[in-house]
Amino acid sequence: MNNEKRREIFRRLQKANPEPTTELAWSSPFELLVAVALSAQSTDVGVNKATARLFPIANTPQAIVALGLDGVKEVIKTLGLYNNKAKNLVAMCELLIRDHDGEVPRTREGLEALPGVGRKTANVILNTAFNEPTIAVDTHIFRVSNRTNLAPGKNVDQVEQKLLKVVPRDYKRDAHHWLILHGRYTCVARKPRCGSCLIEDLCEYRDKVELA
């Protein structure tokens, strides 16, 4: 795919959704960090239901630690892998208090040193909470990047590096959200909705589904 096509793809995505953001509910960098950490193998809807119970009683590292492991488990038990998520969450909060005065670090190194936080989660926090031009490649972005030929790669790291290289600078900050939403609602896994896709004529996917 050439750069002219790529720029037009993002121009259209921006026109359709000028201010894209995550569908996770959050009101502080810490709440976003918790929500993203809980989102592994869970839907945003499911995470939002869990955090709607959690945040009113504990939305700071100190409050999470005070709630304790069993208390956190009870609140988030509707989520998959909740035992491990609760353990990581409490450990993460203890480290935030010990090393960061309870504040969410604004560096990749600081974020990735937290229990349960990998590169993808760090990218989401840097992008969504701190407006850094990072791109967190999840299953949706991986699929869209490969299927459209926007930024093909054999694994998420290759796709991330390719996107960082080819996405025009003025679209880079919001590219993460546009691509996730496009993959979640239009370029879906089993049967992409090509007939209702606003970038169908630019997409280089060979097996397009003509009906919306």
Backbone as numpy.savetxt, mean C-alpha at the origin, in Angstrom:
# Nx Ny Nz CAx CAy CAz Cx Cy Cz
7.12 -0.61 -23.88 6.27 0.57 -23.88 7.16 1.82 -23.88
6.79 2.79 -24.73 7.61 4.00 -24.79 7.17 5.03 -23.75
8.01 6.01 -23.53 7.76 7.00 -22.48 6.55 7.87 -22.78
6.26 8.08 -24.05 5.09 8.89 -24.41 3.80 8.19 -23.96
3.74 6.89 -24.16 2.58 6.11 -23.70 2.46 6.15 -22.18
3.60 5.97 -21.52 3.58 5.98 -20.06 3.06 7.31 -19.52
3.53 8.39 -20.08 3.09 9.71 -19.61 1.59 9.89 -19.84
1.10 9.40 -20.97 -0.33 9.54 -21.25 -1.16 8.68 -20.31
-0.66 7.51 -19.95 -1.35 6.66 -18.97 -1.54 7.41 -17.66
-0.49 8.00 -17.16 -0.59 8.69 -15.87 -1.37 10.00 -15.99
-1.31 10.64 -17.15 -2.12 11.84 -17.34 -3.60 11.52 -17.22
-4.01 10.40 -17.82 -5.42 10.00 -17.75 -5.81 9.56 -16.34
-4.93 8.80 -15.69 -5.23 8.37 -14.34 -5.35 9.57 -13.39
-4.50 10.55 -13.59 -4.57 11.76 -12.76 -5.84 12.55 -13.03
-6.21 12.66 -14.29 -7.43 13.39 -14.65 -8.66 12.74 -14.02
-8.69 11.41 -14.01 -9.83 10.68 -13.45 -9.85 10.72 -11.93
-8.68 10.84 -11.31 -8.58 10.80 -9.85 -7.42 11.70 -9.42
-7.67 13.02 -9.31 -6.58 13.97 -9.07 -5.86 13.80 -7.73
-6.56 13.31 -6.72 -5.94 13.18 -5.40 -6.17 11.77 -4.84
-5.49 10.79 -5.39 -5.68 9.40 -4.94 -5.05 9.18 -3.57
-5.61 8.26 -2.81 -5.02 7.93 -1.52 -5.40 6.50 -1.15
-4.87 6.05 -0.05 -5.14 4.69 0.41 -6.60 4.55 0.85
-7.11 3.33 0.77 -8.46 3.07 1.26 -8.45 2.61 2.72
-7.27 2.55 3.31 -7.17 2.30 4.74 -7.55 3.56 5.51
-8.24 3.38 6.63 -8.65 4.52 7.46 -7.52 4.87 8.44
-7.11 6.15 8.45 -6.04 6.57 9.36 -6.11 8.08 9.55
-5.60 8.54 10.68 -5.58 9.98 10.94 -4.25 10.45 11.50
-3.26 9.56 11.56 -1.92 9.93 12.00 -0.94 8.94 11.38
0.33 9.30 11.24 1.30 8.34 10.71 1.32 7.03 11.49
1.14 7.09 12.80 1.13 5.85 13.59 -0.08 4.98 13.23
-1.25 5.59 13.10 -2.43 4.81 12.72 -2.24 4.17 11.35
-1.63 4.90 10.41 -1.38 4.32 9.09 -0.39 3.16 9.21
0.64 3.32 10.01 1.62 2.25 10.20 0.95 1.00 10.74
0.09 1.17 11.73 -0.64 0.02 12.30 -1.52 -0.62 11.24
-2.27 0.19 10.51 -3.20 -0.34 9.51 -2.46 -1.12 8.43
-1.35 -0.59 7.95 -0.59 -1.28 6.91 0.02 -2.56 7.46
0.51 -2.51 8.69 1.09 -3.70 9.30 0.05 -4.81 9.48
-1.21 -4.42 9.68 -2.27 -5.41 9.85 -2.85 -5.91 8.52
-2.44 -5.29 7.42 -3.12 -5.55 6.14 -2.62 -6.78 5.39
-1.54 -7.39 5.84 -1.02 -8.57 5.15 -2.08 -9.67 5.11
-2.36 -10.16 3.91 -3.36 -11.22 3.69 -4.73 -10.87 4.28
-5.03 -9.58 4.31 -6.34 -9.10 4.75 -6.79 -7.99 3.80
-8.08 -7.81 3.66 -8.59 -6.74 2.82 -8.57 -5.43 3.58
-8.57 -4.33 2.84 -8.65 -3.01 3.49 -9.94 -2.88 4.29
-11.02 -3.44 3.77 -12.30 -3.39 4.49 -12.18 -4.10 5.83
-11.57 -5.27 5.82 -11.39 -6.02 7.06 -10.49 -5.30 8.05
-9.41 -4.71 7.55 -8.50 -3.95 8.42 -9.22 -2.74 9.01
-10.00 -2.04 8.20 -10.71 -0.87 8.70 -11.71 -1.23 9.80
-12.32 -2.40 9.69 -13.24 -2.84 10.74 -12.48 -3.11 12.04
-11.30 -3.70 11.91 -10.49 -4.00 13.10 -9.96 -2.73 13.74
-9.46 -1.80 12.92 -8.91 -0.56 13.49 -10.01 0.35 14.02
-11.23 0.18 13.51 -12.36 0.95 14.07 -12.64 0.53 15.51
-12.27 -0.70 15.84 -12.37 -1.16 17.23 -11.12 -0.79 18.03
-9.97 -0.85 17.38 -8.70 -0.65 18.07 -8.40 0.82 18.37
-8.51 1.68 17.36 -8.04 3.06 17.51 -8.78 3.87 18.58
-10.08 3.68 18.79 -10.74 4.45 19.85 -10.19 4.15 21.25
-9.59 2.98 21.42 -9.06 2.64 22.75 -7.53 2.65 22.78
-6.89 2.58 21.61 -5.42 2.55 21.57 -4.93 2.99 20.19
-4.54 4.25 20.08 -4.01 4.73 18.80 -2.66 5.43 18.97
-1.93 5.04 20.02 -0.56 5.48 20.23 0.26 4.26 20.64
1.57 4.32 20.45 2.39 3.18 20.89 2.23 2.89 22.38
2.14 3.94 23.18 1.99 3.75 24.62 0.68 3.04 24.96
-0.39 3.41 24.27 -1.69 2.80 24.53 -1.74 1.34 24.07
-1.06 1.04 22.96 -1.00 -0.34 22.48 -0.26 -1.21 23.49
0.87 -0.72 23.98 1.66 -1.47 24.98 0.84 -1.67 26.25
0.11 -0.63 26.64 -0.72 -0.73 27.84 -1.85 -1.74 27.65
-2.38 -1.82 26.43 -3.44 -2.78 26.13 -2.92 -4.21 26.26
-1.67 -4.39 25.90 -1.05 -5.70 26.06 -1.35 -6.67 24.93
-0.56 -7.72 24.86 -0.68 -8.70 23.78 -2.07 -9.33 23.73
-2.58 -9.80 24.86 -3.89 -10.45 24.87 -5.00 -9.46 24.50
-4.86 -8.21 24.95 -5.85 -7.19 24.62 -5.87 -6.88 23.14
-4.69 -6.79 22.54 -4.60 -6.52 21.10 -5.18 -7.70 20.31
-4.84 -8.91 20.71 -5.36 -10.10 20.03 -6.89 -10.10 20.03
-7.48 -9.78 21.15 -8.93 -9.79 21.26 -9.58 -8.81 20.30
-8.94 -7.65 20.13 -9.52 -6.60 19.28 -9.37 -6.93 17.79
-8.24 -7.55 17.41 -7.98 -7.76 15.98 -8.19 -9.21 15.55
-8.85 -10.01 16.37 -8.96 -11.45 16.09 -9.77 -11.79 14.84
-10.46 -10.80 14.26 -11.19 -11.05 13.01 -10.25 -11.11 11.81
-8.99 -10.69 11.99 -8.03 -10.67 10.89 -7.26 -11.98 10.80
-6.88 -12.36 9.59 -6.02 -13.51 9.42 -4.66 -13.25 10.05
-4.03 -14.30 10.54 -2.70 -14.21 11.17 -2.68 -13.26 12.36
-3.82 -13.14 13.06 -3.92 -12.11 14.10 -2.96 -12.34 15.26
-2.64 -13.60 15.57 -1.71 -13.85 16.67 -0.33 -13.24 16.38
0.17 -13.52 15.19 1.49 -13.00 14.81 1.45 -11.49 14.63
0.35 -10.98 14.07 0.23 -9.54 13.88 0.20 -8.81 15.22
-0.50 -9.37 16.19 -0.56 -8.75 17.51 0.82 -8.74 18.17
1.54 -9.85 18.05 2.88 -9.94 18.62 3.80 -8.89 18.01
3.78 -8.78 16.67 4.61 -7.79 15.98 4.21 -6.37 16.35
2.91 -6.14 16.48 2.42 -4.79 16.78 2.89 -4.32 18.15
2.79 -5.18 19.14 3.24 -4.81 20.49 4.75 -4.59 20.50
5.49 -5.48 19.84 6.95 -5.33 19.78 7.34 -4.06 19.04
6.62 -3.76 17.98 6.88 -2.53 17.22 6.67 -1.30 18.09
5.61 -1.29 18.87 5.31 -0.15 19.73 6.34 0.01 20.83
6.80 -1.10 21.36 7.85 -1.04 22.38 9.13 -0.43 21.81
9.46 -0.79 20.57 10.66 -0.25 19.94 10.47 1.23 19.60
9.28 1.61 19.15 9.01 3.02 18.85 9.20 3.88 20.11
8.72 3.37 21.23 8.85 4.11 22.49 10.32 4.18 22.91
11.01 3.06 22.79 12.40 2.98 23.25 13.36 3.80 22.40
13.19 3.71 21.06 14.18 4.30 20.16 13.74 5.58 19.45
12.43 5.85 19.45 11.94 6.99 18.65 10.99 7.90 19.42
11.00 7.83 20.74 10.12 8.68 21.56 8.65 8.54 21.16
8.27 7.35 20.67 6.89 7.10 20.31 6.48 7.64 18.95
7.44 8.22 18.21 7.14 8.79 16.90 7.50 7.80 15.78
6.76 7.88 14.68 7.06 7.04 13.52 8.28 7.59 12.79
9.33 6.80 12.61 10.52 7.29 11.91 10.21 7.66 10.47
10.91 8.67 9.96 10.67 9.16 8.60 11.71 8.65 7.62
12.47 7.64 8.00 13.48 7.08 7.11 13.17 5.62 6.84
13.60 5.14 5.68 13.41 3.73 5.34 14.11 2.82 6.34
15.32 3.20 6.73 16.09 2.37 7.64 15.37 2.25 8.99
14.87 3.37 9.49 14.16 3.36 10.76 12.89 2.54 10.70
12.16 2.65 9.60 10.92 1.90 9.44 11.17 0.41 9.30
12.14 0.04 8.47 12.39 -1.38 8.22 13.02 -2.09 9.42
13.49 -1.33 10.39 14.02 -1.93 11.62 12.91 -2.32 12.59
11.68 -1.89 12.30 10.55 -2.19 13.18 10.04 -3.61 12.92
9.65 -4.34 13.97 9.10 -5.69 13.79 7.87 -5.69 12.88
7.87 -6.59 11.90 6.72 -6.72 11.02 6.68 -5.72 9.88
7.71 -4.88 9.76 7.73 -3.86 8.71 8.81 -4.21 7.69
8.39 -4.47 6.46 9.31 -4.74 5.37 9.38 -3.56 4.42
10.00 -3.77 3.29 10.19 -2.70 2.33 8.86 -2.14 1.82
7.90 -3.03 1.53 6.62 -2.57 0.99 5.90 -1.67 1.99
5.84 -2.10 3.25 5.18 -1.29 4.27 5.90 0.04 4.45
7.22 0.00 4.47 8.00 1.24 4.60 7.69 2.20 3.45
7.59 1.66 2.24 7.28 2.50 1.09 5.91 3.16 1.23
4.93 2.40 1.71 3.59 2.96 1.89 3.63 4.11 2.89
4.31 3.93 4.01 4.38 4.98 5.03 5.09 6.21 4.49
6.23 6.01 3.84 6.99 7.14 3.29 6.17 7.91 2.27
5.42 7.17 1.46 4.62 7.81 0.41 3.38 8.48 0.96
2.58 7.74 1.71 1.25 8.21 2.09 1.27 9.14 3.29
2.13 8.86 4.26 2.19 9.71 5.45 3.14 10.89 5.27
4.23 10.67 4.51 5.28 11.69 4.44 5.52 12.23 3.03
4.65 11.85 2.08 4.68 12.41 0.71 5.99 12.18 -0.04
6.65 11.07 0.25 7.86 10.73 -0.50 7.47 10.01 -1.79
8.22 10.20 -2.88 7.87 9.58 -4.17 8.30 8.13 -4.24
7.82 7.31 -3.30 8.14 5.89 -3.30 6.97 5.11 -3.91
7.24 3.89 -4.34 6.21 3.04 -4.93 6.27 1.66 -4.28
5.23 1.33 -3.53 5.16 0.03 -2.87 4.46 -0.95 -3.80
5.17 -1.96 -4.24 4.62 -2.90 -5.22 3.91 -4.05 -4.51
2.59 -4.05 -4.59 1.79 -5.16 -4.07 1.35 -6.03 -5.24
0.45 -6.96 -5.00 0.01 -7.87 -6.08 -0.69 -7.10 -7.20
-1.44 -6.04 -6.85 -2.15 -5.26 -7.87 -1.17 -4.53 -8.78
-0.21 -3.84 -8.18 0.76 -3.08 -8.97 1.64 -4.03 -9.79
2.01 -5.15 -9.21 2.82 -6.13 -9.94 2.07 -6.61 -11.19
0.78 -6.92 -11.01 -0.04 -7.40 -12.13 -0.20 -6.33 -13.20
-0.58 -5.13 -12.80 -0.83 -4.04 -13.76 0.45 -3.70 -14.52
1.57 -3.63 -13.81 2.84 -3.26 -14.44 3.26 -4.28 -15.49
3.03 -5.56 -15.20 3.40 -6.61 -16.15 2.37 -6.76 -17.26
1.11 -6.73 -16.90 0.07 -6.98 -17.90 0.03 -5.87 -18.96
0.15 -4.65 -18.52 0.09 -3.52 -19.47 1.41 -3.32 -20.20
2.49 -3.89 -19.67 3.86 -3.69 -20.13 4.41 -2.34 -19.71
3.77 -1.72 -18.72 4.21 -0.43 -18.20 5.61 -0.54 -17.58
5.80 -1.57 -16.76 7.09 -1.76 -16.09 7.24 -3.24 -15.75
7.48 -4.08 -16.75 7.53 -5.52 -16.51 8.74 -5.93 -15.67
8.51 -6.96 -14.86 9.59 -7.50 -14.04 9.20 -8.86 -13.51
10.20 -9.67 -13.15 9.94 -11.03 -12.70 9.56 -11.10 -11.23
9.87 -10.05 -10.47 9.52 -10.03 -9.05 9.21 -8.59 -8.63
8.75 -8.43 -7.40 8.30 -7.10 -6.97 9.45 -6.10 -6.93
10.65 -6.56 -6.60 11.79 -5.64 -6.55 12.13 -5.11 -7.94
12.09 -5.99 -8.94 12.36 -5.55 -10.31 11.32 -4.56 -10.79
10.05 -4.83 -10.47 8.98 -3.93 -10.89 9.12 -2.58 -10.19
9.45 -2.60 -8.91 9.61 -1.34 -8.18 10.72 -0.49 -8.81
11.86 -1.11 -9.07 12.98 -0.36 -9.64 12.66 0.16 -11.03
11.93 -0.65 -11.80 11.56 -0.21 -13.16 10.58 0.97 -13.08
9.60 0.89 -12.19 8.64 1.98 -12.04 9.34 3.27 -11.61
10.24 3.16 -10.65 10.96 4.35 -10.19 11.76 4.98 -11.33
12.17 4.16 -12.29 12.95 4.65 -13.42 12.07 5.27 -14.51
10.89 4.66 -14.77 10.13 5.07 -15.95 8.93 5.97 -15.66
8.43 6.00 -14.43 7.29 6.88 -14.14 7.76 8.32 -14.19
7.09 9.18 -14.97 7.49 10.59 -15.03 7.52 11.22 -13.65
8.50 12.08 -13.42 8.74 12.64 -12.08 7.49 13.30 -11.50
6.75 14.03 -12.30 5.61 14.77 -11.78 4.42 13.88 -11.45
4.51 12.60 -11.78 3.44 11.65 -11.42 3.88 10.64 -10.37
5.16 10.68 -9.98 5.73 9.60 -9.17 5.11 9.50 -7.78
4.80 10.65 -7.16 4.29 10.60 -5.80 2.96 9.86 -5.71
2.09 10.01 -6.71 0.76 9.41 -6.65 0.64 8.12 -7.46
1.70 7.73 -8.16 1.63 6.54 -9.03 1.23 5.29 -8.25
1.74 5.17 -7.04 1.44 4.02 -6.18 -0.08 3.82 -6.04
-0.78 4.88 -5.70 -2.23 4.77 -5.46 -3.00 4.58 -6.76
-2.62 5.27 -7.82 -3.33 5.09 -9.09 -3.25 3.64 -9.56
-2.06 3.05 -9.47 -1.88 1.68 -9.97 -2.58 0.66 -9.10
-2.56 0.86 -7.78 -3.29 -0.06 -6.90 -4.78 -0.02 -7.20
-5.35 1.17 -7.28 -6.79 1.30 -7.52 -7.16 0.76 -8.89
-6.29 0.98 -9.88 -6.57 0.46 -11.22 -6.58 -1.07 -11.21
-5.64 -1.66 -10.47 -5.59 -3.12 -10.38 -6.72 -3.69 -9.55
-7.17 -2.94 -8.56 -8.21 -3.43 -7.65 -9.59 -3.40 -8.30
-9.85 -2.40 -9.15 -11.20 -2.21 -9.66 -11.37 -2.38 -11.18
-10.29 -2.26 -11.94 -10.41 -2.37 -13.40 -9.56 -3.51 -13.95
-8.28 -3.45 -13.72 -7.37 -4.48 -14.25 -7.27 -5.62 -13.25
-8.43 -6.24 -12.99 -8.52 -7.26 -11.95 -7.88 -8.56 -12.42
-7.62 -9.45 -11.47 -6.78 -10.62 -11.75 -7.38 -11.58 -12.77
-8.59 -12.05 -12.52 -9.12 -13.14 -13.35 -9.63 -12.68 -14.70
-10.37 -11.60 -14.71 -10.96 -11.12 -15.96 -10.93 -9.60 -16.00
-9.86 -9.03 -16.54 -9.74 -7.57 -16.54 -10.89 -6.92 -17.28
-11.33 -5.77 -16.76 -12.47 -5.06 -17.33 -12.00 -4.11 -18.43
-11.44 -4.69 -19.47 -10.83 -3.90 -20.54 -11.82 -2.95 -21.20
-13.06 -3.39 -21.34 -14.05 -2.58 -22.03 -14.39 -1.28 -21.32
-14.10 -1.21 -20.03 -14.36 0.02 -19.27 -13.08 0.66 -18.78
-11.95 0.29 -19.39 -10.64 0.78 -18.96 -10.28 2.06 -19.69
-9.89 3.08 -18.96 -9.60 4.37 -19.59 -8.23 4.41 -20.25
-7.43 3.35 -20.08 -6.13 3.32 -20.77 -6.03 2.11 -21.70
-7.17 1.57 -22.10 -7.17 0.33 -22.92 -6.37 0.50 -24.20
-6.50 1.65 -24.85 -5.82 1.86 -26.13 -4.30 2.02 -25.96
-3.86 2.27 -24.74 -2.42 2.43 -24.47 -1.81 1.14 -23.94
-2.63 0.29 -23.37 -2.19 -0.96 -22.76 -1.70 -1.93 -23.84
-0.64 -2.68 -23.54 -0.06 -3.61 -24.51 -0.36 -5.07 -24.18
-1.40 -5.28 -23.37 -1.84 -6.64 -23.03 -2.44 -7.30 -24.27
-2.03 -8.51 -24.57 -2.43 -9.17 -25.82 -3.80 -9.81 -25.76
-4.24 -10.22 -24.57 -5.48 -10.97 -24.44 -6.59 -10.13 -23.80
-6.84 -8.98 -24.39 -7.81 -8.06 -23.80 -9.22 -8.65 -23.82
-9.97 -8.34 -22.78 -11.35 -8.78 -22.65 -12.22 -7.64 -23.15
-12.94 -7.87 -24.21 -13.63 -6.76 -24.87 -14.85 -6.26 -24.08
-15.54 -7.15 -23.38 -16.71 -6.73 -22.65 -16.33 -6.14 -21.31
-17.03 -5.09 -20.89 -16.75 -4.43 -19.60 -17.17 -5.35 -18.46
